[in-house]
Amino acid sequence: MRTPSLLLALAATATSLCAAKPLETYLPTGTVLYASLANINSKAAEECDPLNEIIKNEKICAFLKPVKDEFEKLVQKDEDLPDLKWEDIRQKLDGQIVIGINPVSALASAMRDEADTPIPGFELLATSKDAKGLAEFLAGKAKEMAAEKGSETFFAGSETFLKCEIFDIYTHDKEEKPTNEDVKYDEEGNPVEKTAKAEETESGKGKNDVHFYFGACKNVFFLTTSMESAKALVEAVKGEEKNTLAEEAQAEAARGMGEKNDFYLYVDFRPLTRMLEDLIREKLAVQPGQQPDPSKPAPEVLISALGLDSLHYFYYGVRFKSDDMIVSGFFSADSSHGLGRLILGSFGDRYPTPDFVPASAANVNSVAFNLGSTLFSIRDMVFTTMPMLSVAYNMQIAQIQTRTSVNLETDLVGNIDSGIVSFVVDTGASAADPNTFQQVFAFKLKDGMAFKKAVDVLLAMTPAGAMFQRRDFNGVELMTMPLPTGGFSMAVKDGWLLFSPGQQAIQDALSVGPDTKSYWQTKAYANLGNGKLEDGGVSMIYGNGTSLVKFYLAAIANACNATILSDGTAPLDLTLIDGIGEIPVVLAGKSFKTADGIRSESHLQRKE
């Protein structure tokens, strides 16, 4: 009778057809951060037309080639990796890759200023049709490294666990332990310096030795920094380990958002906040026989006021389509208490659209966020933990009001309403000119004239007040403090405080009037997101592709010229950015307030 055999064959076939579990579900509970690449062989990014307008632009590639060459030189300098090329590994991978990191122990140790700080927990998981072959290939390369003369990489062998072979390699260096003879003292006898003396330790057992454990289980290749983690991963893949993210409701919610994306990132705040709470208790604990220090907050009072447990997680995902690159995000928090209430409670209902944003703005950000209420919430949080400070604070506020007739709380901080807007004006100058991209920041006020009057009174009492040059510009007083870079400018217009590290952008804002079109009346705003964004939102973002690319290329060039290209290599010529031409893409996005956080969505699309 063939029925049992037939049933077994059907069961095996069904099992093989079932969707494989996402690799992130094998990560241990308490993983702080992980990044997931859905398919290493996916061509989605390469076929995304708006993205290709940037990354395949010949002039951009030519401009960045010196940076690419320098990075390749840095990689080639690693003599511990003979004949080991990424492409050799990549060819053996055929699906999802996940990297998980847990830095809690390392961060806690560093904050305690401990001598021996452990390395952060690290797990890499990758699907491969020949996972075992990949592990054996890397083990062979590790043995070659260990055989090299003077190599600091060693092969420690392997261990079989649940029929899976786990290989162990490590790097070894000399220990450094300061001795009493190394201590130097100042004139008062206080130790001021310790010089460490190297002390050789047994290879594989030194505190500076870093071990990597890797192997294969079914079709999953894994690499981690502890044998305990390696065994837990094997158990998880075999379905025998329950303390994984597969059991986490919060992680499952992030997976639900991430499963439709080509890449996504997940950050769990809870392990970090628990670590911080433990450190607060340690640092502020009252030792037996001692009296509480009235200048320090009680640990539980501080923990309650901060409400660190109100912060849950952060998600960030990217999906590539032929005509769109979609970036989504979610910040999850509890708005009932602590920092969660402080952050989420500061958002209003709808982002503002003030008329002063000029139609020529290359980049616009608007958010319904109340900085004034945020500052008051921080003040109340501080006073809850340290009531004595409130007495000194109130006395100082009263003294300033007596001398100036200005109440800092009501006239200044309390005058800030819900609304922050920023925009960038491309002056058209060379990218080598630091004033090419000028930015204006604006804060909505409840009473603009009262705020301006209070600022004038306070400035008149300080040396800085005399440094401002004041003039009328289209019926508004424009205050400018001359600086070598062009000057810092400030003005109050239509109930908004505007300030800028330059002059042209703020003048453009003050020039918008009844006969001048603002950004909100342009086609660029009318077509924001090409109909793919919902109405409303607590924030919005718009970016002209040409100006955005040139701005970031200039920033990258300046950073590289000051770092990796600063050793005699010819610096990047920023004037070459001017010849790149138009980049016909637009960045558009919005954020929305939900019952448990802030959700965002942005699109990189071809310019209509």
XYZ file of C-alpha atoms in Angstrom:
608
model
C 0.000 0.000 0.000
C 1.524 3.308 -1.142
C -0.696 5.730 0.809
C 1.795 6.506 3.625
C 4.555 7.154 1.126
C 2.248 9.358 -0.922
C 1.227 11.352 2.150
C 4.832 11.844 3.143
C 5.706 13.049 -0.350
C 2.775 15.468 -0.352
C 3.745 16.758 3.099
C 7.324 17.299 1.986
C 6.123 19.121 -1.127
C 3.796 21.330 0.917
C 6.569 22.141 3.323
C 8.894 23.172 0.519
C 6.192 25.404 -0.986
C 5.493 27.217 2.248
C 6.985 30.701 2.438
C 10.223 30.711 4.369
C 10.160 32.541 7.674
C 11.663 36.043 7.532
C 15.220 35.892 8.853
C 14.582 38.659 11.394
C 12.225 36.313 13.260
C 15.278 34.237 14.256
C 16.942 37.170 16.033
C 16.874 37.069 19.840
C 14.426 39.020 21.953
C 16.088 42.242 23.040
C 17.752 42.952 19.703
C 17.992 46.755 19.632
C 18.430 47.271 15.911
C 18.241 45.234 12.765
C 18.354 45.991 9.046
C 16.754 43.722 6.462
C 17.528 43.547 2.743
C 14.706 41.576 1.125
C 16.657 40.100 -1.775
C 20.318 40.660 -2.537
C 19.699 39.706 -6.177
C 16.823 42.147 -6.671
C 17.153 44.544 -9.619
C 14.455 46.898 -8.274
C 16.894 49.669 -7.312
C 18.698 49.440 -10.642
C 15.378 49.791 -12.476
C 14.145 52.775 -10.430
C 14.175 55.619 -12.955
C 14.188 58.602 -10.510
C 17.051 57.090 -8.516
C 19.020 56.388 -11.687
C 18.788 60.073 -12.599
C 21.128 60.617 -9.645
C 23.315 57.556 -9.186
C 23.897 56.966 -12.910
C 24.479 60.599 -13.814
C 27.870 60.555 -15.568
C 28.976 63.928 -14.211
C 28.048 62.992 -10.646
C 29.883 59.673 -10.956
C 32.962 61.415 -12.374
C 32.897 63.991 -9.583
C 32.727 61.312 -6.869
C 35.241 58.925 -8.506
C 38.204 60.140 -6.349
C 36.150 59.362 -3.216
C 35.248 55.899 -4.541
C 38.919 55.235 -5.386
C 40.024 56.257 -1.872
C 37.537 53.903 -0.241
C 38.733 51.052 -2.458
C 42.317 51.781 -1.406
C 41.300 51.642 2.255
C 39.681 48.229 1.725
C 42.684 46.904 -0.194
C 45.015 47.918 2.655
C 43.537 45.156 4.827
C 46.206 42.501 4.475
C 44.267 40.064 6.667
C 41.891 39.239 3.811
C 44.031 37.577 1.095
C 42.058 36.713 -2.028
C 38.733 37.128 -0.197
C 36.435 39.224 -2.358
C 32.868 40.288 -1.676
C 31.771 39.007 -5.077
C 32.904 35.498 -4.115
C 30.536 35.623 -1.153
C 27.717 37.415 -2.946
C 27.497 34.700 -5.601
C 26.643 32.180 -2.905
C 23.758 34.281 -1.547
C 20.325 34.204 -3.125
C 17.790 35.992 -0.952
C 17.274 37.941 2.243
C 20.072 39.337 4.405
C 19.532 40.582 7.958
C 21.991 42.238 10.339
C 21.058 42.545 14.013
C 22.895 44.602 16.634
C 22.532 44.734 20.412
C 24.831 47.384 21.938
C 23.162 47.530 25.380
C 25.937 45.831 27.372
C 28.654 47.789 25.568
C 26.864 51.118 26.099
C 26.148 50.406 29.763
C 29.784 49.443 30.346
C 31.003 52.611 28.618
C 28.634 54.785 30.671
C 29.897 53.144 33.843
C 33.433 53.910 32.642
C 34.443 50.281 33.049
C 37.905 49.212 31.944
C 36.722 46.201 29.934
C 33.911 47.155 27.574
C 32.372 44.182 25.748
C 31.858 44.376 22.013
C 28.249 44.911 20.893
C 26.212 41.828 20.118
C 26.115 41.198 16.373
C 24.219 38.720 14.214
C 24.235 38.342 10.437
C 21.798 35.990 8.735
C 21.604 35.277 5.001
C 19.689 32.818 2.874
C 21.699 30.630 0.529
C 20.948 27.513 -1.492
C 24.400 26.337 -0.443
C 24.697 27.796 3.063
C 26.900 24.923 4.191
C 29.200 25.411 1.215
C 29.488 29.135 2.019
C 30.412 28.400 5.649
C 33.044 25.875 4.582
C 34.393 28.306 1.971
C 34.850 31.016 4.642
C 36.370 28.525 7.061
C 38.952 27.638 4.400
C 39.752 31.316 3.877
C 40.052 31.779 7.651
C 42.631 28.977 7.770
C 44.568 30.709 4.976
C 44.534 33.952 6.954
C 45.786 32.190 10.056
C 48.637 30.636 8.068
C 49.903 34.030 6.876
C 53.068 35.169 8.679
C 52.345 37.946 11.162
C 48.605 37.571 10.789
C 46.462 38.652 13.745
C 43.581 36.436 12.567
C 43.411 32.882 13.919
C 41.277 29.817 13.275
C 40.188 28.166 16.535
C 38.404 25.147 15.086
C 34.724 24.250 15.167
C 32.005 22.702 17.319
C 29.023 20.657 16.201
C 25.671 21.665 17.709
C 22.359 20.056 16.726
C 24.135 18.575 13.689
C 25.314 22.028 12.565
C 29.033 22.869 12.490
C 29.909 26.229 14.098
C 33.321 27.622 13.140
C 35.346 29.930 15.405
C 37.840 32.558 14.219
C 39.276 35.419 16.225
C 41.636 38.358 16.053
C 44.384 38.651 18.652
C 46.382 41.657 19.810
C 48.539 42.501 22.810
C 46.928 43.480 26.084
C 47.515 46.951 27.481
C 47.546 47.226 31.255
C 48.680 50.364 33.102
C 50.912 49.791 36.133
C 51.515 52.015 39.175
C 54.907 53.038 37.773
C 53.161 54.549 34.749
C 51.168 57.096 36.761
C 52.286 60.745 36.540
C 51.336 63.370 39.135
C 50.819 67.142 39.117
C 52.310 69.550 41.696
C 49.498 68.817 44.137
C 50.034 65.074 43.940
C 46.978 64.273 41.817
C 47.332 61.565 39.115
C 47.082 63.178 35.686
C 48.190 60.531 33.182
C 48.549 56.802 32.763
C 50.695 55.270 30.059
C 49.711 51.725 29.185
C 52.380 49.054 28.854
C 51.756 46.190 26.481
C 51.644 42.761 28.076
C 51.430 39.639 25.898
C 48.593 37.236 26.652
C 47.739 33.770 25.441
C 46.224 33.831 21.967
C 42.480 33.332 21.999
C 42.048 34.192 25.685
C 42.959 37.866 25.856
C 40.316 40.436 26.720
C 41.075 42.223 23.443
C 40.493 39.098 21.353
C 37.380 39.343 19.172
C 35.735 36.068 18.192
C 33.416 35.460 15.251
C 31.313 32.308 15.074
C 29.695 31.257 11.822
C 28.061 28.285 10.208
C 24.968 27.061 8.378
C 21.629 25.637 9.392
C 19.274 24.471 6.646
C 19.423 27.242 4.020
C 20.553 29.945 6.467
C 24.134 31.145 6.826
C 24.861 32.901 10.147
C 27.708 34.850 11.707
C 27.758 36.233 15.236
C 30.098 37.368 18.011
C 29.378 34.722 20.642
C 29.002 30.954 20.698
C 25.882 31.352 22.824
C 24.277 33.483 20.111
C 25.342 31.047 17.398
C 23.678 28.152 19.204
C 20.533 30.212 19.837
C 20.328 31.005 16.105
C 20.650 27.319 15.230
C 17.866 26.487 17.673
C 15.706 29.281 16.232
C 16.144 28.097 12.647
C 15.280 24.557 13.750
C 12.201 25.880 15.566
C 13.477 24.993 19.052
C 14.173 28.532 20.384
C 11.204 30.596 21.564
C 12.896 33.763 22.839
C 13.005 35.372 19.412
C 11.460 38.347 17.649
C 8.931 35.953 16.122
C 7.136 36.142 19.482
C 7.268 39.961 19.749
C 4.066 41.849 18.881
C 5.974 45.092 18.374
C 8.516 43.486 16.050
C 5.671 41.796 14.202
C 4.068 45.206 13.585
C 7.334 46.469 12.093
C 7.603 43.310 9.959
C 4.122 43.931 8.662
C 5.224 47.321 7.370
C 8.601 46.067 6.183
C 7.509 42.977 4.248
C 6.451 45.031 1.206
C 9.754 46.941 1.112
C 13.090 46.149 -0.486
C 14.894 47.349 2.641
C 13.811 48.267 6.135
C 15.294 49.198 9.482
C 13.859 48.543 12.946
C 15.035 50.125 16.208
C 13.585 48.926 19.521
C 13.904 51.644 22.175
C 12.833 49.425 25.088
C 16.168 47.664 25.812
C 17.906 51.046 25.708
C 15.402 52.732 28.014
C 15.574 49.858 30.518
C 19.370 50.190 30.516
C 19.100 53.948 31.149
C 16.652 53.372 34.002
C 19.077 50.930 35.631
C 21.934 53.423 35.269
C 19.810 56.186 36.820
C 19.098 53.957 39.809
C 22.794 53.136 40.183
C 24.037 56.720 39.862
C 21.424 58.274 42.171
C 21.118 55.479 44.735
C 21.475 56.569 48.363
C 24.053 54.390 50.056
C 23.253 52.785 53.444
C 23.920 55.211 56.286
C 23.856 58.280 54.018
C 21.271 61.047 53.803
C 19.651 61.871 50.438
C 21.313 64.773 48.602
C 18.612 67.466 48.182
C 20.379 68.783 45.066
C 19.876 65.457 43.290
C 16.558 63.979 42.191
C 15.273 60.724 43.657
C 15.873 58.006 41.046
C 12.282 56.745 40.856
C 10.931 60.297 40.641
C 13.285 61.054 37.741
C 12.425 57.781 35.983
C 8.707 58.483 36.363
C 9.068 62.055 35.069
C 11.098 61.013 32.030
C 8.754 58.169 31.226
C 11.373 56.463 29.084
C 9.101 53.457 28.769
C 6.768 55.606 26.647
C 9.207 55.307 23.727
C 8.543 52.124 21.776
C 10.222 51.768 18.382
C 11.255 53.377 15.105
C 10.755 51.928 11.636
C 12.228 53.050 8.296
C 11.585 51.358 4.963
C 12.479 51.824 1.284
C 10.670 50.393 -1.739
C 11.784 50.795 -5.343
C 9.404 51.004 -8.291
C 10.200 51.853 -11.883
C 8.800 55.388 -11.514
C 9.100 55.982 -7.763
C 11.297 55.440 -4.719
C 9.047 55.268 -1.670
C 10.449 55.931 1.807
C 8.192 55.200 4.780
C 8.719 55.670 8.485
C 6.974 55.242 11.809
C 7.856 56.515 15.286
C 5.859 54.654 17.929
C 5.311 56.039 21.414
C 2.762 56.274 24.216
C 1.325 59.807 24.378
C -0.042 59.395 27.915
C 3.150 60.195 29.829
C 6.842 61.096 29.832
C 8.847 61.770 26.708
C 6.167 60.179 24.549
C 3.638 62.766 25.695
C 6.216 65.549 25.368
C 7.014 64.639 21.745
C 3.622 63.584 20.395
C 1.753 66.230 22.380
C 3.760 68.993 20.723
C 2.334 68.225 17.265
C -0.698 70.100 16.048
C -3.280 69.029 13.466
C -2.096 70.494 10.142
C 1.184 71.906 8.866
C 1.073 75.693 8.251
C 1.326 77.360 4.821
C 2.507 80.952 5.454
C 2.573 83.309 2.463
C 6.190 84.402 2.942
C 7.645 81.165 1.496
C 8.774 82.308 -1.982
C 7.894 80.465 -5.171
C 11.638 80.165 -5.864
C 12.245 78.018 -2.769
C 14.278 74.951 -3.706
C 13.451 73.078 -0.518
C 10.495 73.547 1.852
C 9.697 71.952 5.224
C 6.612 72.753 7.270
C 5.510 71.118 10.514
C 2.760 71.727 13.045
C 5.077 71.553 16.048
C 4.819 73.817 19.089
C 8.308 74.566 20.390
C 6.925 76.776 23.159
C 4.785 74.050 24.735
C 7.712 71.629 24.368
C 9.996 73.949 26.345
C 7.356 74.336 29.056
C 6.954 70.547 29.237
C 10.715 70.164 29.695
C 10.610 72.844 32.408
C 7.810 71.025 34.262
C 9.686 67.739 33.954
C 12.791 69.295 35.526
C 10.770 70.904 38.343
C 9.053 67.590 39.107
C 12.391 65.916 39.685
C 14.108 68.868 41.410
C 11.527 71.151 43.062
C 14.224 73.398 44.533
C 15.169 74.571 41.062
C 11.690 75.977 40.524
C 12.217 78.427 43.370
C 15.464 79.768 41.916
C 13.945 79.809 38.425
C 10.876 81.809 39.459
C 13.049 84.295 41.360
C 15.221 84.811 38.277
C 12.185 85.293 36.037
C 10.793 87.885 38.491
C 14.105 89.769 38.700
C 14.391 90.002 34.914
C 10.810 91.243 34.695
C 11.495 93.892 37.354
C 14.522 95.200 35.447
C 13.120 94.979 31.918
C 9.307 94.706 32.203
C 9.667 91.553 30.066
C 8.275 88.256 31.301
C 10.381 85.584 29.594
C 7.650 82.978 29.962
C 4.617 84.876 28.685
C 6.247 87.367 26.293
C 8.788 85.021 24.703
C 8.463 81.253 25.241
C 4.706 81.354 25.839
C 4.310 83.456 22.707
C 5.554 80.649 20.453
C 2.628 78.950 18.717
C 2.298 75.700 16.746
C 4.168 75.973 13.461
C 7.766 75.732 12.219
C 8.691 76.365 8.592
C 12.065 76.282 6.873
C 13.032 76.748 3.265
C 16.161 76.977 1.150
C 16.857 79.444 -1.648
C 19.415 78.534 -4.299
C 21.138 81.850 -5.039
C 22.608 80.468 -8.250
C 26.185 81.094 -7.147
C 28.913 78.468 -7.431
C 28.670 75.402 -5.196
C 32.101 76.423 -3.908
C 30.486 79.502 -2.326
C 29.212 78.665 1.190
C 26.375 81.174 0.684
C 24.962 79.465 -2.417
C 22.195 77.734 -0.458
C 20.624 80.112 2.061
C 18.081 78.900 4.583
C 15.310 80.628 6.501
C 13.798 79.262 9.736
C 10.428 80.575 10.878
C 8.409 80.097 14.074
C 4.726 80.974 14.386
C 3.924 83.463 17.159
C 0.708 84.194 19.041
C 1.472 87.930 19.168
C 4.254 88.978 16.824
C 4.460 92.613 17.954
C 4.651 91.679 21.666
C 7.407 89.178 20.904
C 9.341 91.767 18.853
C 9.011 94.352 21.619
C 10.325 91.900 24.228
C 13.306 90.963 22.017
C 14.153 94.643 21.451
C 14.109 95.366 25.188
C 16.406 92.438 25.972
C 18.813 93.247 23.114
C 19.071 96.857 24.284
C 20.503 95.584 27.564
C 23.264 93.535 25.940
C 26.336 94.402 23.824
C 24.866 92.277 21.000
C 22.017 94.754 20.590
C 24.308 97.469 19.254
C 25.787 95.073 16.689
C 22.495 94.673 14.796
C 21.900 96.917 11.811
C 18.224 97.811 11.418
C 16.488 98.904 8.227
C 13.068 98.896 6.653
C 12.516 96.249 3.982
C 9.081 96.251 2.341
C 7.471 97.619 5.486
C 9.159 95.175 7.865
C 12.124 95.926 10.127
C 15.006 93.708 9.036
C 17.724 93.247 11.649
C 21.138 92.068 10.438
C 24.307 91.320 12.369
C 27.186 91.597 9.872
C 29.508 88.595 9.805
C 32.363 87.534 7.493
C 30.038 84.908 5.975
C 27.355 87.461 5.116
C 25.512 88.147 8.331
C 22.759 86.826 10.573
C 19.316 88.307 9.823
C 16.051 88.378 11.763
C 12.573 89.828 11.248
C 8.969 89.465 12.455
C 6.367 89.309 9.662
C 2.661 88.489 9.841
C 2.967 86.804 13.230
C 6.079 84.800 12.347
C 9.657 85.067 13.620
C 12.060 84.624 10.708
C 15.808 84.276 10.983
C 18.511 83.292 8.536
C 22.308 82.863 8.532
C 22.346 84.909 5.306
C 20.478 87.858 3.778
C 19.104 86.995 0.338
C 16.711 84.219 1.412
C 15.074 86.306 4.134
C 14.781 89.232 1.719
C 13.051 86.912 -0.748
C 10.603 85.988 2.029
C 9.910 89.626 2.867
C 9.378 90.368 -0.820
C 6.384 88.019 -1.167
C 3.257 90.167 -1.340
C -0.228 90.385 -2.884
C 1.258 90.636 -6.377
C 3.896 87.928 -5.838
C 3.275 84.189 -5.998
C 4.247 82.134 -2.940
C 5.389 78.528 -2.984
C 1.919 77.361 -1.925
C 0.501 78.784 -5.187
C 2.961 76.950 -7.445
C 2.454 73.878 -9.584
C 5.189 72.162 -7.561
C 3.006 72.274 -4.425
C -0.226 71.514 -6.295
C 1.379 68.337 -7.668
C 3.160 67.368 -4.440
C 3.697 63.617 -4.612
C 1.843 63.390 -7.949
C -1.349 62.398 -6.173
C 0.265 59.627 -4.102
C 0.166 61.534 -0.801
C -2.900 61.803 1.424
C -4.492 65.159 2.188
C -3.571 66.925 5.406
C -0.691 65.885 7.623
C 1.280 67.347 10.500
C 4.298 67.971 8.267
C 5.363 68.174 4.635
C 8.622 68.258 2.710
C 9.461 69.333 -0.825
C 12.850 69.218 -2.500
C 13.928 70.237 -5.971
C 16.240 67.464 -7.213
C 18.844 69.728 -8.802
C 19.355 71.893 -5.719
C 19.175 68.947 -3.304
C 21.828 66.972 -5.187
C 24.149 69.955 -5.513
C 23.705 70.816 -1.817
C 24.581 67.299 -0.657
C 27.433 66.912 -3.148
C 28.970 70.108 -1.777
C 28.591 68.798 1.790
C 30.141 65.430 0.847
C 33.004 67.153 -0.963
C 33.811 69.416 1.974
C 33.711 66.457 4.387
C 35.943 64.288 2.169
C 38.427 67.102 1.528
C 38.793 67.467 5.304
C 39.186 63.708 5.968
C 40.044 60.938 3.500
C 41.375 63.349 0.851
C 43.417 65.467 3.262
C 46.669 63.463 3.044
C 48.027 65.009 -0.128
C 45.400 63.595 -2.482
C 43.995 66.227 -4.841
C 40.855 67.697 -3.225
C 37.481 67.603 -4.918
C 36.848 70.729 -6.997
C 33.445 72.046 -5.916
C 33.145 74.215 -9.013
C 32.630 71.018 -11.037
C 29.254 70.642 -9.329
C 28.053 73.737 -11.200
C 28.286 71.898 -14.521
C 26.162 68.894 -13.526
C 23.019 70.418 -14.974
C 19.408 69.701 -14.125
C 18.446 66.595 -12.145
C 14.780 66.097 -13.181
C 13.518 64.574 -9.928
C 11.475 65.850 -6.989
C 11.341 64.708 -3.350
C 7.921 65.049 -1.709
C 6.582 63.728 1.557
C 4.196 64.111 4.484
C 3.838 62.923 8.077
C 0.634 62.038 9.882
C -0.188 61.795 13.576
C -1.805 58.535 14.650
C -3.106 57.196 17.955
C 0.268 55.641 18.769
C 2.881 57.666 16.905
C 3.923 59.547 13.796
C 3.713 57.931 10.350
C 5.605 59.350 7.366
C 5.790 58.700 3.627
C 8.043 60.297 1.009
C 8.439 59.834 -2.742
C 11.359 60.445 -5.077
C 9.759 60.905 -8.479
C 10.557 62.262 -11.911
C 9.798 65.956 -12.224
C 6.548 66.570 -14.136
